[in-house]
Amino acid sequence: MLTKRIIPCLDIKDGRTVKGVNFVNIRDAGDPVELGTLYAQQGADELVFLDISATNEQRKTFASLVRDIARHINIPFTVGGGISSVADVAPLLEAGADKVSINSAAVRNPNLIDELSRAFGAQCIVLAIDARKIDNLWTVHTHGGKNPTDKKLFSWAKEAQERGAGEILFTSMDHDGTKSGFANDPLSKLYEMLQIPVIASGGAGTKEHFIDAFVLGKADAALAASIFHFGEVKIPELKSFLKNKEINVRMN
Amino acid sequence: MKFVIIKYNAGNIQSVSFALERLGIDFTITDNAEEIMKADKVLFPGVGEASTTMAYLRDKKLDQVITNLKQPVLGICLGMQLMCKYSEENNTDCMGIFGESVKLFIPKDNLKVPHMGWNNLTLSSGWLDPTIENQFAYFVHSYYVPVNSYTSAITEYINPFSAAMHKDNFYAVQFHPEKSAKTGELVLKSFLKV
């Protein structure tokens, strides 16, 4: 039986792992290869590495970091951050990444999803959506959540699926950093309307929140960062807990 | 031992190489027929689309080379599918080492296609390490090989399918051992021992 996936997310800046709380404050939580290896050993099902470097100059080192990650880590991983063309993606997949995630560039140029999907296959294209509720509408934001757009979560997710995205990574900005649980209502709506997997992101604070994301939110996978980095929730304990609550997870 | 990875336009060559490196195995990546034929063990990776990949292999005559190999060969993912007779993916005639046809998953209930993620293995024949029984492997695929007399491990998704196969010197897995954590390492080690 296919399992629900637990995905630690590592934000990378200048080759180091960082995590923004509500996308503003940043704390240092270590070396990405070491941390990723540790998570893989602990039973993480996948990893996400997001390069949040501000400039292309800083980004040049990312492909070599991806290679280093692939060399050491024996589970699938997704990389993202600043990807805006087929030419950006090829070296990352060749370096050993399994999937890439795109966000702002796809909002600016939705055709990018079609191009990447045709070039590399839908299974390796993850569309990341950052959204926040404004006037009761889930409004898509770009550039790490800084810029509101006129796109709405549900129609954008549907469009992305039609254009060839293989997965949706939905981060609720209203929940991110709050540790009060995932955005289960919009997650379950995404589940109902999409045929591609949905990764829940933003709001993880306790083990129970993961159960809610899987049962109420019907998510295929749940992603979290700081609670793993700072050891507030440990992956082996989380997985045993989920298994005891009859959520189908991979035990190792 | 001389270990060769067949070089072609497969998407997972880098990951497969790293997995062998982690196990301390020396290997060569080559599309040279002579070098492939001289190897003790051959690994045939695969991520991509069936018809363009078969066309590429035929153009390089690698399909003939692989079919005629006498040493142990391990096909991975698309590699396994191309070792079958035919694939529904763009109606592709494949190598025919295994007589089976590769079929497209038809979505059922809430089960999505592609089958992507971790799923468990039920072993049915000898070459895989017995401790792999009921362990999880990482899959990404839309097409599958039905269970048949050469099936060595079964996984259930939409319907039971062949997660691993074996016939004579040919071994194959539908999942990605290079991305399947400890279970994947055990699968690669099982192949090293055959």
CSV table of C-alpha atoms in Angstrom, one decimal:
chain,number,residue,atom,x,y,z
A,1,MET,CA,0.0,0.0,0.0
A,2,LEU,CA,1.3,3.4,-1.0
A,3,THR,CA,2.3,5.4,2.1
A,4,LYS,CA,1.8,9.0,3.3
A,5,ARG,CA,5.1,10.8,3.0
A,6,ILE,CA,6.9,12.9,5.6
A,7,ILE,CA,9.1,15.6,4.0
A,8,PRO,CA,11.6,17.8,5.9
A,9,CYS,CA,12.3,21.0,4.0
A,10,LEU,CA,15.7,22.7,4.1
A,11,ASP,CA,16.0,26.3,3.1
A,12,ILE,CA,19.5,27.0,1.8
A,13,LYS,CA,21.3,30.3,1.7
A,14,ASP,CA,25.0,30.5,0.9
A,15,GLY,CA,25.3,26.7,1.3
A,16,ARG,CA,23.7,26.7,4.8
A,17,THR,CA,20.3,25.6,6.0
A,18,VAL,CA,18.1,28.4,7.3
A,19,LYS,CA,14.4,28.6,8.1
A,20,GLY,CA,12.3,31.7,8.0
A,21,VAL,CA,9.6,32.1,10.6
A,22,ASN,CA,6.6,33.6,8.9
A,23,PHE,CA,9.1,34.2,6.0
A,24,VAL,CA,10.9,37.0,7.9
A,25,ASN,CA,13.3,36.0,10.7
A,26,ILE,CA,16.0,33.6,9.8
A,27,ARG,CA,17.9,31.2,12.1
A,28,ASP,CA,20.8,28.9,11.2
A,29,ALA,CA,20.1,25.2,11.5
A,30,GLY,CA,23.2,23.6,10.0
A,31,ASP,CA,24.9,22.0,7.0
A,32,PRO,CA,22.4,20.8,4.4
A,33,VAL,CA,24.2,17.5,3.4
A,34,GLU,CA,24.6,16.5,7.1
A,35,LEU,CA,21.1,17.5,8.1
A,36,GLY,CA,19.6,15.8,5.0
A,37,THR,CA,21.6,12.6,5.6
A,38,LEU,CA,20.4,12.6,9.2
A,39,TYR,CA,16.8,13.0,8.2
A,40,ALA,CA,17.2,10.2,5.6
A,41,GLN,CA,18.6,7.9,8.3
A,42,GLN,CA,15.7,8.8,10.6
A,43,GLY,CA,13.1,7.8,8.1
A,44,ALA,CA,12.2,10.9,6.1
A,45,ASP,CA,10.5,9.8,2.9
A,46,GLU,CA,11.8,12.7,0.8
A,47,LEU,CA,13.6,15.9,1.2
A,48,VAL,CA,13.1,19.4,-0.2
A,49,PHE,CA,16.0,21.8,-0.6
A,50,LEU,CA,15.0,25.3,-1.5
A,51,ASP,CA,17.7,27.8,-2.5
A,52,ILE,CA,16.6,31.1,-1.1
A,53,SER,CA,19.7,33.0,-2.1
A,54,ALA,CA,18.8,36.4,-3.4
A,55,THR,CA,21.2,36.7,-6.4
A,56,ASN,CA,22.2,34.5,-9.3
A,57,GLU,CA,25.8,34.9,-8.2
A,58,GLN,CA,25.0,33.1,-4.9
A,59,ARG,CA,23.0,30.5,-6.8
A,60,LYS,CA,25.8,29.3,-9.0
A,61,THR,CA,27.1,27.1,-6.2
A,62,PHE,CA,23.7,25.4,-5.8
A,63,ALA,CA,24.2,22.8,-8.6
A,64,SER,CA,27.4,21.5,-7.0
A,65,LEU,CA,25.6,21.4,-3.6
A,66,VAL,CA,22.8,19.3,-5.3
A,67,ARG,CA,25.5,16.9,-6.6
A,68,ASP,CA,26.9,16.7,-3.1
A,69,ILE,CA,23.4,16.0,-1.7
A,70,ALA,CA,22.8,13.2,-4.3
A,71,ARG,CA,26.1,11.6,-3.5
A,72,HIS,CA,25.3,11.2,0.1
A,73,ILE,CA,21.5,10.8,0.3
A,74,ASN,CA,19.7,7.6,-0.5
A,75,ILE,CA,16.1,8.9,-0.7
A,76,PRO,CA,14.4,11.1,-3.3
A,77,PHE,CA,14.8,14.8,-3.1
A,78,THR,CA,13.3,17.9,-4.7
A,79,VAL,CA,15.3,21.1,-5.3
A,80,GLY,CA,13.9,24.6,-6.0
A,81,GLY,CA,14.5,28.3,-5.8
A,82,GLY,CA,14.9,30.7,-8.7
A,83,ILE,CA,14.2,28.1,-11.4
A,84,SER,CA,12.7,29.9,-14.5
A,85,SER,CA,13.7,27.8,-17.5
A,86,VAL,CA,14.4,24.4,-19.0
A,87,ALA,CA,18.1,25.4,-18.9
A,88,ASP,CA,17.9,25.9,-15.2
A,89,VAL,CA,16.4,22.5,-14.6
A,90,ALA,CA,18.7,20.2,-16.7
A,91,PRO,CA,21.8,20.6,-14.6
A,92,LEU,CA,19.9,20.0,-11.3
A,93,LEU,CA,18.4,16.8,-12.5
A,94,GLU,CA,21.7,15.7,-14.1
A,95,ALA,CA,23.3,16.4,-10.7
A,96,GLY,CA,21.0,13.8,-9.2
A,97,ALA,CA,17.9,15.7,-8.0
A,98,ASP,CA,14.6,13.7,-8.6
A,99,LYS,CA,12.3,16.7,-8.9
A,100,VAL,CA,12.3,20.4,-9.1
A,101,SER,CA,9.9,22.8,-7.6
A,102,ILE,CA,8.9,26.0,-9.3
A,103,ASN,CA,6.9,28.9,-7.9
A,104,SER,CA,7.2,32.6,-8.8
A,105,ALA,CA,8.5,32.0,-12.4
A,106,ALA,CA,5.5,29.8,-13.1
A,107,VAL,CA,3.1,32.5,-11.9
A,108,ARG,CA,4.8,35.0,-14.2
A,109,ASN,CA,5.0,32.5,-17.1
A,110,PRO,CA,2.5,29.6,-16.7
A,111,ASN,CA,3.8,28.1,-19.9
A,112,LEU,CA,7.0,27.2,-18.0
A,113,ILE,CA,5.0,24.3,-16.5
A,114,ASP,CA,4.2,22.9,-19.9
A,115,GLU,CA,7.8,23.3,-21.1
A,116,LEU,CA,9.3,21.6,-18.1
A,117,SER,CA,6.7,18.8,-18.1
A,118,ARG,CA,7.4,18.1,-21.8
A,119,ALA,CA,11.1,18.2,-21.3
A,120,PHE,CA,11.5,16.2,-18.2
A,121,GLY,CA,8.2,14.5,-17.5
A,122,ALA,CA,5.3,15.5,-15.1
A,123,GLN,CA,6.6,13.3,-12.3
A,124,CYS,CA,9.6,15.6,-11.6
A,125,ILE,CA,7.7,18.9,-11.8
A,126,VAL,CA,6.4,20.2,-8.4
A,127,LEU,CA,4.4,23.4,-8.5
A,128,ALA,CA,4.8,25.3,-5.2
A,129,ILE,CA,2.0,27.6,-4.3
A,130,ASP,CA,2.3,30.1,-1.4
A,131,ALA,CA,-1.2,31.5,-0.6
A,132,ARG,CA,-2.9,33.5,2.1
A,133,LYS,CA,-6.6,34.2,2.6
A,134,ILE,CA,-7.5,37.8,1.6
A,135,ASP,CA,-11.1,38.8,1.8
A,136,ASN,CA,-12.0,35.1,2.1
A,137,LEU,CA,-10.1,34.2,-1.1
A,138,TRP,CA,-6.9,32.1,-1.1
A,139,THR,CA,-4.6,34.5,-2.9
A,140,VAL,CA,-1.4,33.3,-4.5
A,141,HIS,CA,1.8,35.2,-3.5
A,142,THR,CA,5.2,35.1,-5.1
A,143,HIS,CA,8.8,35.9,-4.1
A,144,GLY,CA,8.8,34.1,-0.8
A,145,GLY,CA,5.3,35.3,0.0
A,146,LYS,CA,6.1,39.0,-0.4
A,147,ASN,CA,4.0,39.9,-3.5
A,148,PRO,CA,0.3,39.2,-3.8
A,149,THR,CA,-0.9,38.3,-7.3
A,150,ASP,CA,-4.3,38.1,-8.9
A,151,LYS,CA,-4.1,34.3,-9.1
A,152,LYS,CA,-6.2,32.2,-6.7
A,153,LEU,CA,-5.1,29.0,-5.1
A,154,PHE,CA,-7.7,26.5,-6.5
A,155,SER,CA,-7.9,27.8,-10.1
A,156,TRP,CA,-4.1,28.1,-10.2
A,157,ALA,CA,-3.6,24.5,-8.9
A,158,LYS,CA,-6.1,23.2,-11.4
A,159,GLU,CA,-4.4,25.1,-14.3
A,160,ALA,CA,-1.0,23.8,-13.2
A,161,GLN,CA,-2.3,20.2,-13.2
A,162,GLU,CA,-3.7,20.7,-16.7
A,163,ARG,CA,-0.4,22.2,-17.9
A,164,GLY,CA,1.5,19.1,-16.6
A,165,ALA,CA,2.6,19.7,-13.0
A,166,GLY,CA,3.2,16.4,-11.3
A,167,GLU,CA,2.5,17.5,-7.7
A,168,ILE,CA,1.3,20.6,-5.8
A,169,LEU,CA,3.2,21.8,-2.8
A,170,PHE,CA,0.7,24.1,-1.0
A,171,THR,CA,2.0,26.4,1.7
A,172,SER,CA,-0.5,28.3,3.7
A,173,MET,CA,1.2,31.6,4.6
A,174,ASP,CA,-1.5,32.1,7.3
A,175,HIS,CA,-0.4,28.9,9.0
A,176,ASP,CA,3.4,28.9,8.2
A,177,GLY,CA,5.4,29.5,11.4
A,178,THR,CA,2.4,29.5,13.6
A,179,LYS,CA,2.7,25.8,14.7
A,180,SER,CA,-1.0,25.7,15.0
A,181,GLY,CA,-1.7,23.0,12.4
A,182,PHE,CA,-1.9,22.7,8.6
A,183,ALA,CA,-4.6,24.4,6.5
A,184,ASN,CA,-6.8,21.3,6.3
A,185,ASP,CA,-9.8,22.9,4.7
A,186,PRO,CA,-8.1,24.1,1.5
A,187,LEU,CA,-6.0,21.0,1.5
A,188,SER,CA,-9.1,18.7,1.4
A,189,LYS,CA,-10.6,20.9,-1.3
A,190,LEU,CA,-7.4,20.5,-3.4
A,191,TYR,CA,-7.6,16.8,-2.9
A,192,GLU,CA,-11.2,16.7,-4.2
A,193,MET,CA,-10.5,18.7,-7.3
A,194,LEU,CA,-7.0,17.4,-8.3
A,195,GLN,CA,-5.8,14.1,-9.7
A,196,ILE,CA,-2.1,14.8,-8.8
A,197,PRO,CA,-0.7,14.5,-5.3
A,198,VAL,CA,-0.8,17.4,-2.8
A,199,ILE,CA,1.9,18.1,-0.3
A,200,ALA,CA,0.7,20.0,2.8
A,201,SER,CA,3.1,22.8,4.1
A,202,GLY,CA,2.9,25.4,6.7
A,203,GLY,CA,1.7,25.2,10.3
A,204,ALA,CA,3.2,21.9,11.6
A,205,GLY,CA,3.7,22.1,15.4
A,206,THR,CA,2.8,18.8,16.8
A,207,LYS,CA,2.6,15.1,15.8
A,208,GLU,CA,-1.2,15.4,15.9
A,209,HIS,CA,-1.1,18.1,13.2
A,210,PHE,CA,0.3,15.5,10.8
A,211,ILE,CA,-2.7,13.2,11.4
A,212,ASP,CA,-5.1,16.1,10.7
A,213,ALA,CA,-3.3,16.9,7.5
A,214,PHE,CA,-3.6,13.3,6.3
A,215,VAL,CA,-7.1,12.6,7.6
A,216,LEU,CA,-8.9,15.9,7.4
A,217,GLY,CA,-6.7,17.5,4.8
A,218,LYS,CA,-6.4,14.2,2.8
A,219,ALA,CA,-2.8,15.3,1.9
A,220,ASP,CA,-0.5,12.8,0.2
A,221,ALA,CA,2.5,14.1,2.0
A,222,ALA,CA,3.3,16.7,4.7
A,223,LEU,CA,6.2,19.0,4.8
A,224,ALA,CA,7.8,20.8,7.7
A,225,ALA,CA,11.0,22.5,8.5
A,226,SER,CA,11.7,24.2,11.9
A,227,ILE,CA,10.0,21.6,14.1
A,228,PHE,CA,12.4,19.0,12.6
A,229,HIS,CA,15.5,21.2,12.6
A,230,PHE,CA,15.1,22.1,16.2
A,231,GLY,CA,14.1,18.6,17.3
A,232,GLU,CA,10.6,19.6,18.5
A,233,VAL,CA,9.2,16.7,16.6
A,234,LYS,CA,11.5,13.8,15.8
A,235,ILE,CA,10.9,11.8,12.6
A,236,PRO,CA,11.1,8.3,14.1
A,237,GLU,CA,8.7,9.2,16.9
A,238,LEU,CA,6.4,10.9,14.4
A,239,LYS,CA,6.3,7.9,12.2
A,240,SER,CA,5.6,5.5,15.1
A,241,PHE,CA,2.9,7.8,16.3
A,242,LEU,CA,1.3,7.9,12.8
A,243,LYS,CA,1.5,4.1,12.5
A,244,ASN,CA,-0.2,3.6,15.8
A,245,LYS,CA,-3.0,5.9,14.6
A,246,GLU,CA,-3.3,3.7,11.6
A,247,ILE,CA,-1.9,6.1,9.1
A,248,ASN,CA,0.0,4.1,6.5
A,249,VAL,CA,3.7,5.2,6.7
A,250,ARG,CA,7.0,3.6,5.8
A,251,MET,CA,8.8,2.3,8.9
A,252,ASN,CA,12.5,1.4,8.6
B,1,MET,CA,34.7,-7.6,-10.5
B,2,LYS,CA,34.1,-5.5,-13.5
B,3,PHE,CA,30.8,-3.6,-13.2
B,4,VAL,CA,29.3,-1.6,-16.1
B,5,ILE,CA,26.4,0.9,-16.2
B,6,ILE,CA,25.0,1.1,-19.7
B,7,LYS,CA,25.3,4.7,-20.8
B,8,TYR,CA,22.3,6.1,-22.7
B,9,ASN,CA,19.9,9.0,-22.3
B,10,ALA,CA,18.4,7.6,-19.0
B,11,GLY,CA,17.6,10.1,-16.4
B,12,ASN,CA,18.9,8.3,-13.3
B,13,ILE,CA,22.5,7.4,-14.3
B,14,GLN,CA,24.0,9.9,-11.8
B,15,SER,CA,21.8,8.6,-8.9
B,16,VAL,CA,22.6,5.0,-9.8
B,17,SER,CA,26.3,5.8,-9.9
B,18,PHE,CA,26.2,7.5,-6.5
B,19,ALA,CA,24.3,4.5,-5.1
B,20,LEU,CA,27.0,2.1,-6.3
B,21,GLU,CA,29.7,4.5,-5.0
B,22,ARG,CA,28.0,4.4,-1.5
B,23,LEU,CA,28.3,0.6,-1.6
B,24,GLY,CA,32.0,0.9,-2.5
B,25,ILE,CA,31.6,-0.7,-6.0
B,26,ASP,CA,33.9,0.3,-8.8
B,27,PHE,CA,32.1,0.7,-12.1
B,28,THR,CA,32.4,2.1,-15.6
B,29,ILE,CA,29.7,4.0,-17.4
B,30,THR,CA,29.9,3.1,-21.1
B,31,ASP,CA,27.9,2.5,-24.3
B,32,ASN,CA,30.8,0.6,-25.9
B,33,ALA,CA,29.5,-2.9,-26.9
B,34,GLU,CA,32.8,-4.7,-26.3
B,35,GLU,CA,33.2,-3.2,-22.8
B,36,ILE,CA,29.6,-4.1,-21.9
B,37,MET,CA,30.0,-7.7,-23.1
B,38,LYS,CA,33.3,-8.1,-21.2
B,39,ALA,CA,31.8,-6.9,-17.9
B,40,ASP,CA,31.0,-9.3,-15.0
B,41,LYS,CA,27.8,-7.5,-14.1
B,42,VAL,CA,25.7,-5.0,-16.1
B,43,LEU,CA,23.3,-2.4,-14.8
B,44,PHE,CA,20.7,-1.1,-17.2
B,45,PRO,CA,19.1,2.1,-15.6
B,46,GLY,CA,16.1,3.9,-17.0
B,47,VAL,CA,14.0,7.0,-16.5
B,48,GLY,CA,12.2,8.4,-19.5
B,49,GLU,CA,9.7,7.5,-22.3
B,50,ALA,CA,9.7,4.0,-23.9
B,51,SER,CA,9.5,4.8,-27.6
B,52,THR,CA,12.2,7.4,-27.8
B,53,THR,CA,14.4,5.3,-25.5
B,54,MET,CA,14.0,2.1,-27.6
B,55,ALA,CA,14.7,4.1,-30.8
B,56,TYR,CA,17.9,5.4,-29.2
B,57,LEU,CA,18.9,1.9,-28.1
B,58,ARG,CA,18.2,0.5,-31.6
B,59,ASP,CA,20.1,3.2,-33.2
B,60,LYS,CA,23.2,2.4,-31.1
B,61,LYS,CA,22.5,-1.3,-31.4
B,62,LEU,CA,22.5,-1.5,-27.7
B,63,ASP,CA,19.2,-3.5,-27.7
B,64,GLN,CA,21.0,-6.4,-29.4
B,65,VAL,CA,24.0,-6.1,-27.1
B,66,ILE,CA,21.7,-6.3,-24.0
B,67,THR,CA,19.6,-9.1,-25.3
B,68,ASN,CA,22.6,-11.3,-26.0
B,69,LEU,CA,24.4,-10.7,-22.7
B,70,LYS,CA,25.2,-13.9,-20.7
B,71,GLN,CA,26.3,-12.3,-17.4
B,72,PRO,CA,23.9,-11.0,-14.8
B,73,VAL,CA,22.0,-7.9,-16.0
B,74,LEU,CA,19.9,-5.7,-13.7
B,75,GLY,CA,17.2,-3.5,-15.4
B,76,ILE,CA,15.8,-0.6,-13.3
B,77,CYS,CA,12.4,1.1,-13.8
B,78,LEU,CA,12.1,1.9,-17.5
B,79,GLY,CA,15.1,-0.5,-18.0
B,80,MET,CA,12.9,-3.3,-16.7
B,81,GLN,CA,10.0,-2.3,-18.9
B,82,LEU,CA,12.2,-2.2,-22.0
B,83,MET,CA,13.3,-5.8,-21.3
B,84,CYS,CA,9.7,-6.8,-21.9
B,85,LYS,CA,8.1,-7.7,-25.2
B,86,TYR,CA,5.9,-4.6,-25.7
B,87,SER,CA,4.9,-1.4,-23.9
B,88,GLU,CA,1.6,0.4,-24.2
B,89,GLU,CA,3.6,3.6,-23.8
B,90,ASN,CA,3.3,4.9,-27.3
B,91,ASN,CA,2.8,1.3,-28.6
B,92,THR,CA,6.5,0.4,-28.4
B,93,ASP,CA,8.0,-2.9,-29.3
B,94,CYS,CA,10.7,-3.6,-26.7
B,95,MET,CA,13.5,-6.1,-26.3
B,96,GLY,CA,11.4,-9.2,-25.5
B,97,ILE,CA,13.7,-10.7,-22.9
B,98,PHE,CA,10.6,-11.2,-20.7
B,99,GLY,CA,7.6,-12.2,-22.8
B,100,GLU,CA,5.2,-9.8,-20.9
B,101,SER,CA,3.5,-6.7,-22.1
B,102,VAL,CA,3.8,-3.4,-20.1
B,103,LYS,CA,0.4,-1.9,-19.3
B,104,LEU,CA,-0.8,1.6,-18.4
B,105,PHE,CA,-2.3,1.9,-14.9
B,106,ILE,CA,-6.0,2.8,-15.1
B,107,PRO,CA,-6.9,5.1,-12.1
B,108,LYS,CA,-9.3,3.5,-9.7
B,109,ASP,CA,-11.0,4.8,-6.5
B,110,ASN,CA,-8.7,7.5,-5.2
B,111,LEU,CA,-5.5,6.0,-6.5
B,112,LYS,CA,-3.6,8.4,-8.7
B,113,VAL,CA,-1.4,7.8,-11.7
B,114,PRO,CA,1.6,7.9,-11.7
B,115,HIS,CA,2.2,5.5,-8.8
B,116,MET,CA,4.6,7.7,-6.9
B,117,GLY,CA,6.1,7.1,-3.5
B,118,TRP,CA,6.9,4.3,-1.1
B,119,ASN,CA,5.2,1.0,-1.3
B,120,ASN,CA,5.9,-2.4,0.2
B,121,LEU,CA,7.3,-5.6,-1.5
B,122,THR,CA,6.0,-9.1,-1.2
B,123,LEU,CA,8.8,-11.5,-2.3
B,124,SER,CA,8.0,-14.6,-4.4
B,125,SER,CA,11.3,-15.9,-5.5
B,126,GLY,CA,14.9,-16.3,-4.4
B,127,TRP,CA,17.3,-13.7,-5.6
B,128,LEU,CA,16.3,-10.9,-3.3
B,129,ASP,CA,17.5,-10.8,0.2
B,130,PRO,CA,14.7,-12.3,2.4
B,131,THR,CA,14.9,-9.4,4.9
B,132,ILE,CA,13.4,-7.2,2.1
B,133,GLU,CA,10.1,-9.0,2.7
B,134,ASN,CA,7.4,-6.3,3.3
B,135,GLN,CA,9.9,-3.5,3.3
B,136,PHE,CA,9.3,-0.3,1.3
B,137,ALA,CA,10.8,0.8,-2.0
B,138,TYR,CA,10.4,4.0,-3.9
B,139,PHE,CA,8.4,3.9,-7.1
B,140,VAL,CA,7.7,6.5,-9.8
B,141,HIS,CA,5.8,5.0,-12.8
B,142,SER,CA,2.6,5.1,-14.9
B,143,TYR,CA,3.1,1.7,-16.6
B,144,TYR,CA,3.5,-1.7,-15.0
B,145,VAL,CA,4.3,-5.3,-15.8
B,146,PRO,CA,1.5,-7.7,-14.7
B,147,VAL,CA,2.4,-10.5,-12.3
B,148,ASN,CA,3.8,-13.4,-14.3
B,149,SER,CA,5.8,-16.6,-13.9
B,150,TYR,CA,9.1,-14.5,-13.7
B,151,THR,CA,7.9,-12.2,-11.0
B,152,SER,CA,10.2,-12.2,-7.9
B,153,ALA,CA,8.4,-9.5,-5.9
B,154,ILE,CA,4.9,-8.2,-6.0
B,155,THR,CA,3.6,-4.7,-5.0
B,156,GLU,CA,-0.1,-3.7,-4.9
B,157,TYR,CA,-1.3,-0.5,-6.5
B,158,ILE,CA,-4.6,-0.4,-8.3
B,159,ASN,CA,-3.8,-4.0,-9.0
B,160,PRO,CA,-0.9,-6.3,-8.1
B,161,PHE,CA,2.1,-5.9,-10.4
B,162,SER,CA,5.7,-7.1,-10.8
B,163,ALA,CA,8.0,-5.0,-8.5
B,164,ALA,CA,10.9,-7.3,-9.4
B,165,MET,CA,11.5,-10.1,-12.0
B,166,HIS,CA,14.1,-12.7,-12.8
B,167,LYS,CA,14.7,-14.9,-15.8
B,168,ASP,CA,18.0,-16.7,-16.5
B,169,ASN,CA,20.7,-14.0,-16.2
B,170,PHE,CA,18.3,-11.1,-16.4
B,171,TYR,CA,17.1,-9.4,-13.2
B,172,ALA,CA,14.8,-6.4,-13.1
B,173,VAL,CA,13.1,-4.0,-10.6
B,174,GLN,CA,10.3,-1.5,-11.2
B,175,PHE,CA,11.3,0.6,-8.2
B,176,HIS,CA,14.4,2.7,-7.8
B,177,PRO,CA,16.9,0.9,-5.6
B,178,GLU,CA,19.2,4.0,-5.9
B,179,LYS,CA,16.5,6.0,-4.0
B,180,SER,CA,15.1,3.3,-1.7
B,181,ALA,CA,17.2,3.9,1.4
B,182,LYS,CA,18.4,0.7,3.1
B,183,THR,CA,16.0,-1.6,1.2
B,184,GLY,CA,17.4,-0.3,-2.1
B,185,GLU,CA,20.9,-1.0,-0.9
B,186,LEU,CA,19.9,-4.6,0.0
B,187,VAL,CA,18.5,-5.0,-3.5
B,188,LEU,CA,21.7,-3.8,-5.1
B,189,LYS,CA,23.7,-6.1,-2.8
B,190,SER,CA,21.4,-9.0,-3.7
B,191,PHE,CA,22.2,-8.4,-7.4
B,192,LEU,CA,25.9,-8.3,-6.5
B,193,LYS,CA,25.6,-11.8,-5.0
B,194,VAL,CA,23.8,-13.5,-7.9
